[in-house]
Tab-separated table of C-alpha atoms in Angstrom:
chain	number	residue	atom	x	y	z
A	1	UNK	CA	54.819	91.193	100.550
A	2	UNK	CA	58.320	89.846	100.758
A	3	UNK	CA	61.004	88.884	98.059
A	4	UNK	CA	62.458	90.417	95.177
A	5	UNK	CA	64.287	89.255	91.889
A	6	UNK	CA	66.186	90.106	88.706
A	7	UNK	CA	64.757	90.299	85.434
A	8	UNK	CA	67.097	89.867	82.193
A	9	UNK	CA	65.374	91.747	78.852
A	10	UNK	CA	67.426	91.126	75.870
A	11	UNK	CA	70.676	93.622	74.613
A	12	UNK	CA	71.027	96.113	72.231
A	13	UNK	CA	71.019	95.016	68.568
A	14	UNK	CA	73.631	96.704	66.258
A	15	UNK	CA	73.751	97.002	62.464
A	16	UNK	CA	77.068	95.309	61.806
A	17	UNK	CA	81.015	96.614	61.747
A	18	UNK	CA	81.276	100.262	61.044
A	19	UNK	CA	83.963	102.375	60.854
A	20	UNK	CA	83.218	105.658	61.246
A	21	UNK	CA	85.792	109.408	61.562
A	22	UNK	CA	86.608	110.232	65.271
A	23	UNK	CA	84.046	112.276	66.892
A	24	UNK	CA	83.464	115.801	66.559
A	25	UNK	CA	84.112	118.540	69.236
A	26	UNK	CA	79.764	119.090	69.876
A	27	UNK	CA	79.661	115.216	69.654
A	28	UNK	CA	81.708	114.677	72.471
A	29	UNK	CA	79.539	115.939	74.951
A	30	UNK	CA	78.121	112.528	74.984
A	31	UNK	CA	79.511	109.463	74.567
A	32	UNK	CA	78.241	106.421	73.838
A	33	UNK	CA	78.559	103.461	71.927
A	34	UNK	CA	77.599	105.032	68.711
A	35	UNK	CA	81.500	106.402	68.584
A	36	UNK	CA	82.808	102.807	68.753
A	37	UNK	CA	85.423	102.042	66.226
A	38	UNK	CA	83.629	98.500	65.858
A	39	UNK	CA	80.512	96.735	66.464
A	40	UNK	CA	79.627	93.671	65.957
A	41	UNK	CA	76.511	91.539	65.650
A	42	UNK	CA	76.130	89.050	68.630
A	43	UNK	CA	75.553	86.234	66.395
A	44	UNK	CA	78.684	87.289	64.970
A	45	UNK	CA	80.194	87.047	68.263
A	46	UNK	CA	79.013	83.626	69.401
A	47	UNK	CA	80.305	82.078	65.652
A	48	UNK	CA	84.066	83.316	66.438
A	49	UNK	CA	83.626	81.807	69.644
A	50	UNK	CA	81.994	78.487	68.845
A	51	UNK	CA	85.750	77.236	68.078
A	52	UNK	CA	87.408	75.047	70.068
A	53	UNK	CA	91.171	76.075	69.417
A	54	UNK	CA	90.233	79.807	69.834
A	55	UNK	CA	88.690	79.345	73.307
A	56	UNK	CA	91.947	77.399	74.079
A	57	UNK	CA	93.820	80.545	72.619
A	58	UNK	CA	91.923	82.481	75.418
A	59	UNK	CA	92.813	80.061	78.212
A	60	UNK	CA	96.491	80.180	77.028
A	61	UNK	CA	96.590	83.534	77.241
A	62	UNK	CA	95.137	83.536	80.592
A	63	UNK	CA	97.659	81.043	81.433
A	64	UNK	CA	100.287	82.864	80.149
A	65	UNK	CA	99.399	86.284	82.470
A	66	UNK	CA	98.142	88.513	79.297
A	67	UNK	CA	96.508	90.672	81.948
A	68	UNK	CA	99.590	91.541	83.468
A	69	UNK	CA	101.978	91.568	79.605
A	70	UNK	CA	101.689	90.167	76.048
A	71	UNK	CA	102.489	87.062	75.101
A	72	UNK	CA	104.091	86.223	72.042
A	73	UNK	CA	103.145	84.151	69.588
A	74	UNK	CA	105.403	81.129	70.424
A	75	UNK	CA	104.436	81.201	73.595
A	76	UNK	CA	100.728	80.676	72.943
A	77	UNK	CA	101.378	78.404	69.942
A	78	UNK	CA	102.792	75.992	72.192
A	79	UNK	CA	100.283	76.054	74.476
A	80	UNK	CA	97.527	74.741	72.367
A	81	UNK	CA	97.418	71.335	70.720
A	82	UNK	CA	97.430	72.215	67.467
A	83	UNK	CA	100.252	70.714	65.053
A	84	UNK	CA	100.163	73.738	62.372
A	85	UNK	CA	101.408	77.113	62.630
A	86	UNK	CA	99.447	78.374	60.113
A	87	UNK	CA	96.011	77.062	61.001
A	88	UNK	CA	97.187	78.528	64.596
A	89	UNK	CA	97.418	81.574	63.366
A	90	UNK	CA	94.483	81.897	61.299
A	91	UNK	CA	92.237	81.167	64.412
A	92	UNK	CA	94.368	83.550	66.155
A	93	UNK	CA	93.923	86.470	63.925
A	94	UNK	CA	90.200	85.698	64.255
A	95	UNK	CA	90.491	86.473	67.434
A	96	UNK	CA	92.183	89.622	67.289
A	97	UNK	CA	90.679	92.807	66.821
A	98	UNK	CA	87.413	92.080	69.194
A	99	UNK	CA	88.566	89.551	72.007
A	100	UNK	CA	92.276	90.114	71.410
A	101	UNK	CA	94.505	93.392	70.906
A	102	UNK	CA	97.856	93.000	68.791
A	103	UNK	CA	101.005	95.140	69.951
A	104	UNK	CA	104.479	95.165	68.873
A	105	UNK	CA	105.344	93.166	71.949
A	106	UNK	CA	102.586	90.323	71.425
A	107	UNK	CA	99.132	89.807	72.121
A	108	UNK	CA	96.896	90.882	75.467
A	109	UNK	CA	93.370	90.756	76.102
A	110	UNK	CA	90.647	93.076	75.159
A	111	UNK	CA	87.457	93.377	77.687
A	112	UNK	CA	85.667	91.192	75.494
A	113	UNK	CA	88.384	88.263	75.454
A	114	UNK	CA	88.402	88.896	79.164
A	115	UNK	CA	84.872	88.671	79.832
A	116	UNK	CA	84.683	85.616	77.696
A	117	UNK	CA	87.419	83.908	80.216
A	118	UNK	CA	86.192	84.899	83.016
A	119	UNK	CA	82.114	83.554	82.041
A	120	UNK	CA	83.632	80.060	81.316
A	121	UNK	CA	85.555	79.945	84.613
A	122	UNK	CA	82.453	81.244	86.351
A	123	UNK	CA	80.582	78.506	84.764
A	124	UNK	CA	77.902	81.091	83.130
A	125	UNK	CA	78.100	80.139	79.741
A	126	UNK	CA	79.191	76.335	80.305
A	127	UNK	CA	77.825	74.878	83.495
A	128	UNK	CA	74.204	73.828	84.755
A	129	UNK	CA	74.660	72.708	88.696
A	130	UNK	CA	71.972	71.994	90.887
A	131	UNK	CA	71.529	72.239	94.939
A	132	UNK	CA	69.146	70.483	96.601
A	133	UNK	CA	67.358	72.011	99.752
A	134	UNK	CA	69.997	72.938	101.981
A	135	UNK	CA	69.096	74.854	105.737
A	136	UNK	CA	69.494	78.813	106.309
A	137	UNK	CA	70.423	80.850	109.306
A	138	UNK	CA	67.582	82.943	110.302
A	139	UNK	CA	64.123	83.184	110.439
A	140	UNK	CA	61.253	84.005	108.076
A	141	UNK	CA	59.879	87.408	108.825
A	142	UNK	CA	56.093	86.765	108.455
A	143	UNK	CA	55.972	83.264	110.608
A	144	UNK	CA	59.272	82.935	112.164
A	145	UNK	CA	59.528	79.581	110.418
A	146	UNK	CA	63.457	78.195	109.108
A	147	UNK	CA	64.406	79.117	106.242
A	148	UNK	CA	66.031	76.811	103.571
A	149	UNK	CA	67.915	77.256	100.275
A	150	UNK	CA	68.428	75.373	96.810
A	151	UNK	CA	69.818	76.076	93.498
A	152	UNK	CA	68.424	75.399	89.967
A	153	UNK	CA	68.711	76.823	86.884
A	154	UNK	CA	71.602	79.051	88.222
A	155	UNK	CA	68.944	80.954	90.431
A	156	UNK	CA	69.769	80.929	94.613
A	157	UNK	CA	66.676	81.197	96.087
A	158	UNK	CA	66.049	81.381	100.272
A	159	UNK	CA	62.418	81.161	101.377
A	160	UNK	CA	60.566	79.741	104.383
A	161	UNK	CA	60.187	75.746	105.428
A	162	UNK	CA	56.620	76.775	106.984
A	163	UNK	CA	54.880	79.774	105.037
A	164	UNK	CA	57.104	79.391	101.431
A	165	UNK	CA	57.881	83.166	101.662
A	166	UNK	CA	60.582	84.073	99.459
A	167	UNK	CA	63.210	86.354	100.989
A	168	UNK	CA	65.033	86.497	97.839
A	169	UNK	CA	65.946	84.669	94.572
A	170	UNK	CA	68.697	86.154	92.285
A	171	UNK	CA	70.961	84.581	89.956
A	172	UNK	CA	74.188	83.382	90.350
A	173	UNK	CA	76.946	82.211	87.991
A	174	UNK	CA	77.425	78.076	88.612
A	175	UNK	CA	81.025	78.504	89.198
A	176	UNK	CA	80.388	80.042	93.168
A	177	UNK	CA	79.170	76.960	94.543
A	178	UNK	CA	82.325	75.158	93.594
A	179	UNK	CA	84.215	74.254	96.806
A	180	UNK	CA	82.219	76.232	99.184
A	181	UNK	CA	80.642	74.925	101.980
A	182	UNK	CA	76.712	76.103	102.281
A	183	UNK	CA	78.002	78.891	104.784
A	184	UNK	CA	80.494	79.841	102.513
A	185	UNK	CA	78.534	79.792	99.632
A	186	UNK	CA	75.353	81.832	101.274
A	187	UNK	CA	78.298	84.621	102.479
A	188	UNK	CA	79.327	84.709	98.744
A	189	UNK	CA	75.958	85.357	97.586
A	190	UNK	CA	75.124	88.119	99.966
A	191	UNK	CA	78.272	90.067	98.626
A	192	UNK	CA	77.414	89.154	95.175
A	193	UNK	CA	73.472	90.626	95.334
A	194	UNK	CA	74.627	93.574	97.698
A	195	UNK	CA	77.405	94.353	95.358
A	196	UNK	CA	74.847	94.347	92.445
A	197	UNK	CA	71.768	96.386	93.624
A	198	UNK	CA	74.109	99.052	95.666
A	199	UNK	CA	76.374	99.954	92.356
A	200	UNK	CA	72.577	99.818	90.397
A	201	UNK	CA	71.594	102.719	92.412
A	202	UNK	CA	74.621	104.654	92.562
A	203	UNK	CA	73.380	104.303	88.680
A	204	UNK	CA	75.695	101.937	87.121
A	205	UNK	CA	74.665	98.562	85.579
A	206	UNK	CA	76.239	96.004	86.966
A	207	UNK	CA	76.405	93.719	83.955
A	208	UNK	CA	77.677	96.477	81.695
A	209	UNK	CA	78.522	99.469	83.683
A	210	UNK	CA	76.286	101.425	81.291
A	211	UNK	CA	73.631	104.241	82.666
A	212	UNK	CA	71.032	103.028	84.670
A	213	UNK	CA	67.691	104.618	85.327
A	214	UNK	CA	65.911	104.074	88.798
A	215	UNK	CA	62.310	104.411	89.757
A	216	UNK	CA	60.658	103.498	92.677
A	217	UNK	CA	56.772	102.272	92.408
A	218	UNK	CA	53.848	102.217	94.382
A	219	UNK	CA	51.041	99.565	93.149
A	220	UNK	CA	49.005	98.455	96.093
A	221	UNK	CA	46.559	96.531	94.189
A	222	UNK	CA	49.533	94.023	92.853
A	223	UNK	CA	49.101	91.377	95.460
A	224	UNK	CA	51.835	89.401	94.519
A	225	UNK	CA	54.736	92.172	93.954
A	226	UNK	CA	55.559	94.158	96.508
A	227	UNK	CA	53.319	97.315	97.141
A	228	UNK	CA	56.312	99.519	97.147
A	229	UNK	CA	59.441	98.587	94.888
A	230	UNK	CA	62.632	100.020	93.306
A	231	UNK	CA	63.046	98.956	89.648
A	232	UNK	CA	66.725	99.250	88.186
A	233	UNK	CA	66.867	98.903	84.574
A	234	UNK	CA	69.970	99.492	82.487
A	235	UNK	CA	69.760	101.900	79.343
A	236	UNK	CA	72.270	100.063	77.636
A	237	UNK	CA	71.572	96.062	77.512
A	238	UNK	CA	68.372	96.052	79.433
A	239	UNK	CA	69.858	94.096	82.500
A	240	UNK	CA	66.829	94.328	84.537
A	241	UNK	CA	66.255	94.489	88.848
A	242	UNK	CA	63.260	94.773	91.166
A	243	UNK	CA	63.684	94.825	94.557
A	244	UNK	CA	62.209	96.015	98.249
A	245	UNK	CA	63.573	99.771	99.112
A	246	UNK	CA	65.764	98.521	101.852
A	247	UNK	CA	68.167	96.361	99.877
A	248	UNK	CA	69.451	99.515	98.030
A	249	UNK	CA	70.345	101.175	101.463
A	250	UNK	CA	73.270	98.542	102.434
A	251	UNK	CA	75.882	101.155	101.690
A	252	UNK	CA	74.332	104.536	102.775
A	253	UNK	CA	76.471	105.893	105.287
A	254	UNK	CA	74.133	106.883	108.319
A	255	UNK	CA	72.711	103.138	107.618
A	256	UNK	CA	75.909	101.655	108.088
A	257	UNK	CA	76.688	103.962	111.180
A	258	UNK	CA	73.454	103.147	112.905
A	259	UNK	CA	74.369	99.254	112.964
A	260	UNK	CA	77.379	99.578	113.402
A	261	UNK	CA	77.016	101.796	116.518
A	262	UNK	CA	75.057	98.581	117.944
A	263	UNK	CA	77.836	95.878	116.399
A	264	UNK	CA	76.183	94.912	113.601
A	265	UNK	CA	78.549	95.068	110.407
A	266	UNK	CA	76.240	95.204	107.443
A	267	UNK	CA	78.980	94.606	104.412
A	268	UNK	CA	79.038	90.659	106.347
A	269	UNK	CA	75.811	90.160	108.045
A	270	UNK	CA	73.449	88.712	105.247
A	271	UNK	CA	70.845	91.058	104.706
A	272	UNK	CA	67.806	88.599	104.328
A	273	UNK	CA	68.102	88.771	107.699
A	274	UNK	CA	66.358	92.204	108.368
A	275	UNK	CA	62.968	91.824	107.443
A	276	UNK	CA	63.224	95.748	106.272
A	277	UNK	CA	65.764	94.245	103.249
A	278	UNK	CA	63.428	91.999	101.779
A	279	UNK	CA	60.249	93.343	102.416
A	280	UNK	CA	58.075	96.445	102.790
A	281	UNK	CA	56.485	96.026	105.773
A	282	UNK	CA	58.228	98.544	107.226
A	283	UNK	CA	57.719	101.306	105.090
A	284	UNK	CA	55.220	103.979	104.643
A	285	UNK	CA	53.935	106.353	101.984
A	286	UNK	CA	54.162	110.416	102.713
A	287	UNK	CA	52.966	111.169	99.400
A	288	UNK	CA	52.231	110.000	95.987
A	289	UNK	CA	52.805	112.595	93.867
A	290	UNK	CA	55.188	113.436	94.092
A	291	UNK	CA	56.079	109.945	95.379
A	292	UNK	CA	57.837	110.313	98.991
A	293	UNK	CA	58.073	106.977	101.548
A	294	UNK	CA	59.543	107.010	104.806
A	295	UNK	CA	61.261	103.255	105.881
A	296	UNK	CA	61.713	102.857	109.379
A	297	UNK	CA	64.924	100.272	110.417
A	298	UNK	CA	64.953	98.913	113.642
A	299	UNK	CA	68.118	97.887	115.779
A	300	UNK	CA	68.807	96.665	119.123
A	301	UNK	CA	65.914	98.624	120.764
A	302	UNK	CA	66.274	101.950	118.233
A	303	UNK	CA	65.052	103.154	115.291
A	304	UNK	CA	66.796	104.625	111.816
A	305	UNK	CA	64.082	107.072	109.837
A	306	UNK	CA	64.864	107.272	106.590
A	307	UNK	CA	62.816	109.739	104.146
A	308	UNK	CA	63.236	108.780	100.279
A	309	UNK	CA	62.235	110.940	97.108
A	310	UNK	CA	61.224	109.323	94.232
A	311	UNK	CA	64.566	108.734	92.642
A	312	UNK	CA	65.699	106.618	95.889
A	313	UNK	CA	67.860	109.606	96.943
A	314	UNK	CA	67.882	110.116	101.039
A	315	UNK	CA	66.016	113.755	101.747
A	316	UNK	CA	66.293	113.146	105.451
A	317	UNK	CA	67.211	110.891	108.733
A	318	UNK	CA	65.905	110.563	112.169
A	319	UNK	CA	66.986	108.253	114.905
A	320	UNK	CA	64.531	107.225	117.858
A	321	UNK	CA	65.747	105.042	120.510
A	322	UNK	CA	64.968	102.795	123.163
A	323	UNK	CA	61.887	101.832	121.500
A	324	UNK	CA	59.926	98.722	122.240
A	325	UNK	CA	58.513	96.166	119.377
């Protein structure tokens, strides 16, 4: 079978601010959000946000630079139309604390105020776009048919004209199809997804950068998944991927040597293109318990071996060359 997707379960839930004493010398073995200063409740989150003159504090304070230095309160005060100080300042001190951080020199962003920026810029929280069927370079991999493209519900999906196989369907924030041609925009997406399943394996969520646990399956009777998949799944906010085995190879090094021996540059060339990305048709099962699969990657007439245990980790390689297919 061919394809593969992300999955979204919902986040943690928290029980509210709490303050608690720093953490002791055994408890710092691990850390984790149970040693944050502050939590707070999503819905919490959303009704601070749902505010019109605080998002335009946010935007003024990206305006301003507050990345690179506070910015005083002057400064942002005259940046948003609002005629009193005082109101001003009480949606500013709403602000601060969670989104915003208060220094002697002025205020700067906190991750959250910056994440909250950068989602309405990519259009994630604020935008619904739609792209009608657009063609795709390459071919499908079980009929050789074209290959086309749209966009709905901010989900890129690339199948075939002839056969419907989906290659792949991912999500992808609204804002990267603004002012990008169909080339450009199918370049930006391969980054994107390669970005996202590579730093999931090296076992770091790529929403949150929390822990990420990795398992690879192996359910034959599932006609409609793929028989042998890699399952991503964050321990933190439950940000959720399935995929083929392949996909998570795109930075291994002896993978990127073997293509690039044979001028193929696999950070640029868009990996629905090799049918051993997007589906697992090209690899085998050495055993199933424990579970060990062998994927064999062709290229220009040779052959890349690659031996996986059951945590995705390489155990071995073996080239073959001057094959014929």
């Amino acid at each position: 079978m061919s394809g593969f997707s992300h999955e979204t379960d919902s986040g943690p839930e928290f029980d509210g601010d709490v303050e608690r004493d720093a953490p002791t010398a055994a408890e710092q073995g691990h850390l984790g959000t149970e040693f944050t200063e502050e939590r707070m409740l999503p819905a919490e989150a959303f009704s601070l946000l749902g505010n019109d003159t605080r998002i335009d504090i946010l935007q003024a304070m990206l305006d301003e630079n507050a990345d690179k230095a506070p910015v005083g309160f002057t400064e942002l005060f005259e940046r948003v139309e609002i005629a009193d100080s005082a109101n001003f300042n009480y949606h500013l001190q709403k602000l601060t604390g969670h989104f915003i951080k208060q220094t002697e020199d002025g205020y700067e962003f906190r991750h959250p105020g910056r994440k909250v920026v950068s989602s309405i810029f990519a259009g994630t929280l604020t935008d619904r776009a739609q792209l009608g069927f657009f063609p795709v370079d390459g071919s499908c991999h079980t009929c050789e048919g074209d290959l086309h493209g749209w966009y709905v519900d901010e989900t890129l999906t690339i199948a075939c004209v002839d056969c419907a196989t989906v290659l792949v369907r991912y999500p992808f924030p609204p804002g990267g199809i603004d002012e990008r041609t169909p080339e450009e925009l199918l370049q930006a997406f391969h980054h994107y997804v390669r970005h996202h399943y590579c730093i999931a394996a090296d076992g770091v969520c790529p929403e949150c950068t929390g822990p990420v646990e990795t398992e690879l399956g192996y359910e034959p009777a599932e006609a409609d998944n793929l028989d042998v998949s890699v399952e991503h799944t964050c321990q933190r906010c439950g940000y959720d991927l399935q995929s083929s085995v392949g996909v998570n190879l795109l930075d291994n090094a002896e993978v990127l040597l073997f293509h690039s021996e044979r001028g193929i540059d696999l950070s640029t060339e868009p990996f629905w293109h090799f049918e051993w990305c997007v589906s697992d048709a090209r690899t085998e099962i050495l055993s199933e318990d424990p579970l060990r699969l062998r994927l064999d990657i062709p290229c220009a007439g040779d052959e890349l071996r690659v031996v996986l245990d059951e945590t995705l980790s390489v155990t071995e390689t073996a080239r073959r060359e001057h094959l014929s297919y």
